XYZ file of C-alpha atoms in Angstrom:
299
model
C 64.506 95.418 99.228
C 61.305 97.071 98.163
C 60.821 97.729 94.471
C 59.277 100.753 92.872
C 55.840 100.639 91.331
C 55.871 101.833 87.731
C 52.619 102.433 85.860
C 52.416 103.171 82.129
C 49.444 105.425 81.294
C 48.537 108.607 79.427
C 49.159 111.162 82.136
C 47.948 114.322 80.463
C 44.569 112.809 79.694
C 43.947 110.962 82.983
C 45.472 113.090 85.736
C 43.655 116.134 87.116
C 45.433 119.451 87.147
C 48.185 119.162 89.721
C 48.152 122.831 90.728
C 46.703 126.125 89.622
C 50.226 127.498 89.133
C 50.635 125.637 85.846
C 46.973 125.398 84.903
C 47.265 127.248 81.580
C 50.135 125.013 80.442
C 48.163 121.893 81.387
C 45.160 123.081 79.401
C 47.114 123.827 76.228
C 49.021 120.514 76.461
C 45.689 118.690 76.582
C 44.288 120.790 73.734
C 47.184 119.867 71.451
C 46.998 116.159 72.244
C 43.278 116.000 71.643
C 43.337 118.053 68.436
C 42.820 116.262 65.129
C 45.031 118.899 63.472
C 48.171 117.118 64.711
C 49.537 113.586 64.520
C 51.114 111.645 67.371
C 54.594 110.504 66.328
C 55.717 108.874 69.580
C 54.790 108.979 73.243
C 55.865 107.475 76.555
C 54.112 107.755 79.890
C 55.303 106.543 83.309
C 54.388 106.990 86.959
C 56.596 105.768 89.778
C 55.102 105.337 93.269
C 56.267 104.070 96.615
C 54.722 100.561 96.775
C 54.000 100.865 100.502
C 52.526 104.358 100.745
C 51.346 104.919 97.181
C 53.021 108.335 97.264
C 54.095 109.746 93.912
C 57.894 109.658 93.516
C 58.485 110.088 89.801
C 56.544 110.899 86.661
C 57.327 111.437 83.007
C 55.010 112.091 80.111
C 56.526 112.646 76.662
C 54.521 113.363 73.524
C 56.115 113.959 70.107
C 53.821 115.490 67.503
C 53.680 116.582 63.874
C 51.522 119.366 62.436
C 51.425 119.236 58.629
C 49.205 122.253 58.008
C 50.928 125.546 58.929
C 47.512 127.084 59.563
C 47.293 124.960 62.700
C 50.438 126.401 64.286
C 48.109 128.202 66.725
C 48.231 124.991 68.788
C 51.915 125.592 69.443
C 51.491 129.342 69.813
C 48.886 128.735 72.516
C 51.301 126.576 74.518
C 54.087 129.121 74.207
C 51.716 131.845 75.424
C 50.600 129.632 78.323
C 54.198 129.392 79.540
C 54.356 133.191 79.645
C 51.058 133.306 81.546
C 52.193 130.786 84.177
C 55.878 131.692 84.413
C 55.310 134.178 87.237
C 54.489 131.254 89.528
C 57.432 129.112 88.395
C 60.709 129.109 90.302
C 62.741 128.530 87.146
C 62.094 129.216 83.456
C 64.498 128.660 80.598
C 64.302 129.213 76.852
C 66.709 128.166 74.125
C 67.126 127.738 70.403
C 69.435 126.109 67.817
C 68.763 122.622 69.184
C 70.793 119.518 68.372
C 73.068 117.257 70.397
C 75.274 120.150 71.592
C 72.409 122.279 72.864
C 69.911 120.002 74.590
C 68.968 119.866 78.261
C 67.541 117.088 80.423
C 64.616 117.256 82.845
C 65.130 114.976 85.853
C 62.625 112.259 86.748
C 62.178 110.866 90.263
C 64.742 111.049 93.030
C 68.036 110.368 91.260
C 70.687 111.804 88.976
C 70.209 109.181 86.281
C 68.826 110.120 82.901
C 65.663 112.130 82.383
C 63.624 113.588 79.538
C 65.679 115.278 76.801
C 64.552 118.662 75.503
C 66.273 120.409 72.577
C 67.536 117.432 70.580
C 65.801 118.469 67.349
C 68.316 120.419 65.274
C 67.239 124.013 64.754
C 64.481 123.824 67.340
C 63.312 126.306 69.954
C 62.371 125.210 73.445
C 61.038 126.488 76.737
C 60.620 124.787 80.081
C 59.365 125.852 83.511
C 59.690 124.318 86.984
C 56.985 124.543 89.666
C 57.165 123.356 93.267
C 54.683 120.640 94.197
C 52.085 122.445 96.350
C 51.251 119.159 98.121
C 54.826 118.731 99.366
C 55.237 120.784 102.567
C 58.995 120.031 102.580
C 59.336 121.761 99.189
C 61.545 118.955 97.902
C 59.580 117.992 94.779
C 58.708 119.836 91.613
C 56.821 119.519 88.333
C 58.565 120.416 85.073
C 56.806 121.318 81.817
C 58.541 121.678 78.471
C 57.780 122.551 74.859
C 60.177 122.029 71.952
C 59.356 122.748 68.325
C 60.826 123.477 64.911
C 58.841 125.199 62.154
C 59.944 124.008 58.713
C 57.434 126.203 56.891
C 55.145 123.457 55.636
C 55.131 121.490 58.894
C 55.889 121.769 62.596
C 57.633 119.006 64.544
C 57.738 119.157 68.294
C 57.590 117.656 71.761
C 55.692 118.449 74.922
C 56.805 116.884 78.181
C 55.958 116.806 81.859
C 58.089 115.315 84.641
C 57.958 115.025 88.417
C 61.153 114.829 90.448
C 62.969 116.091 93.504
C 64.416 119.571 93.098
C 68.040 120.127 92.110
C 68.680 121.722 95.516
C 67.471 118.553 97.246
C 69.441 116.216 94.975
C 72.626 118.264 95.316
C 72.316 118.120 99.100
C 72.180 114.325 99.203
C 75.263 112.165 99.007
C 75.945 110.901 95.494
C 77.323 107.398 95.422
C 79.435 106.626 92.356
C 82.062 104.061 91.419
C 85.350 104.718 89.643
C 88.152 102.414 88.585
C 91.700 102.961 89.825
C 94.346 100.565 88.528
C 91.630 98.022 87.823
C 90.110 98.303 91.325
C 86.645 99.704 91.967
C 86.365 102.624 94.404
C 83.118 104.006 95.811
C 82.850 107.749 96.217
C 80.132 110.081 97.429
C 79.706 113.813 97.773
C 81.581 114.053 101.084
C 84.146 111.287 101.178
C 86.384 108.980 99.173
C 86.412 105.354 100.301
C 89.411 103.259 99.257
C 88.535 99.974 100.924
C 90.645 98.006 103.348
C 94.381 98.147 102.671
C 94.053 99.469 99.118
C 97.337 101.018 97.926
C 97.012 104.507 96.431
C 99.976 106.618 95.350
C 101.150 108.946 92.595
C 101.285 106.086 90.105
C 97.567 105.371 90.355
C 95.603 105.966 87.181
C 91.919 106.941 87.072
C 89.555 105.763 84.380
C 87.093 108.671 84.110
C 84.730 106.767 81.807
C 83.608 104.714 84.783
C 82.263 107.747 86.629
C 81.066 110.576 84.389
C 80.840 111.169 80.657
C 81.912 114.447 79.065
C 79.103 114.640 76.572
C 76.429 117.354 76.686
C 74.992 117.733 80.193
C 71.927 119.413 81.570
C 72.637 122.228 84.017
C 71.259 120.018 86.790
C 73.703 117.213 85.986
C 76.601 119.651 85.568
C 76.025 121.302 88.950
C 75.563 117.970 90.691
C 78.845 116.685 89.277
C 80.676 119.894 90.194
C 79.349 119.688 93.748
C 80.584 116.096 94.075
C 84.162 116.939 93.095
C 84.139 120.177 95.079
C 83.329 118.214 98.246
C 85.904 115.556 97.421
C 88.617 118.212 97.113
C 87.607 120.050 100.288
C 87.653 116.769 102.202
C 91.410 116.473 101.592
C 92.877 119.396 99.588
C 96.452 118.134 100.090
C 95.797 114.466 99.356
C 97.176 112.467 96.459
C 93.864 112.614 94.597
C 93.581 116.427 94.837
C 95.174 116.938 91.408
C 92.597 114.633 89.840
C 89.666 116.451 91.470
C 90.940 119.854 90.332
C 91.595 118.623 86.794
C 88.063 117.230 86.636
C 86.593 120.543 87.849
C 88.666 122.417 85.244
C 87.399 120.120 82.500
C 83.824 120.731 83.627
C 84.349 124.497 83.483
C 85.665 124.204 79.924
C 82.355 122.580 78.972
C 79.806 124.660 80.875
C 77.566 125.659 77.976
C 74.425 124.398 79.723
C 74.762 126.860 82.630
C 72.940 130.166 82.591
C 74.532 133.393 83.892
C 73.163 133.031 87.428
C 74.444 129.468 87.691
C 77.895 130.515 86.478
C 78.054 133.261 89.117
C 77.196 130.707 91.786
C 79.920 128.320 90.568
C 82.524 131.097 90.421
C 81.838 131.882 94.083
C 82.419 128.222 94.938
C 85.666 128.250 92.946
C 86.891 131.126 95.126
C 86.321 128.967 98.203
C 88.233 126.120 96.564
C 91.107 128.438 95.662
C 91.403 129.578 99.288
C 91.441 125.957 100.465
C 94.186 124.972 97.999
C 97.726 124.842 99.440
C 99.516 124.367 96.119
C 100.101 127.375 93.817
C 99.477 125.300 90.696
C 96.074 124.190 91.967
C 95.215 127.803 92.816
C 96.008 128.748 89.217
C 93.808 125.892 87.971
C 90.873 127.291 89.924
C 91.581 130.774 88.515
C 91.599 129.370 84.987
C 88.355 127.542 85.722
C 86.732 130.850 86.669
C 88.086 132.479 83.517
C 86.538 129.716 81.408
C 83.147 130.424 82.967
C 83.494 134.149 82.320
C 84.021 133.675 78.567
């Protein structure tokens, strides 16, 4: 099995501009990092490449800063303005405020649905991020993400700038997601299109699922939320009258009760998928569950 090549370096300072689409953001990120008016609090830099081809597969660059003189807040203002200048070439832009553990989002890294770079964890912060397709990827499967988070306390500004490289959400959602859950103490592998029980494994109405072994119900990024919804949607459609159908529908309902990370367009998309699920359901109770799920998203 080949292993990934991971390199720890300062990406903003060593890499050339990756594309003109996000050139203004790149410039202002570099200007902040090189300015003596701010202090580096913490940083982490990684590149992940295919060891055989040397092709870039994942990248993350995180830089936490502190500005103690309010007169130097122009460094942050310049970055915020750069996002507005480049956003016309981005395929997704999102802004938020309030911050804290209930309001953060996560930017994916690489080609997986594991953790990424958190944006919005600082309580009371504002944040903005933008996603740009990689112009060197003709398949349009990879993207760059840029993010700024900051909180102005009056006498100081704390913040984070971040850059990641990953496959797009559309690409990740289209691939099979392999997960493991525990049923009555037995491990079961599932993916986005099937549910594998293993040879001769007994499964009936008495079986009990341990959700903690598959997904957590803490705050999720919209990317993680949609990926999880897509997994359980496909599991239900695979066998809408099977014994596990109630579990899939209950999980989807619980997701819809905690959909704060979705924007309006994403909620509309999910509601359309819920209509398809409702039509596929044979049981009246499950149909009502899908209706209630849609109502939760409309609140």
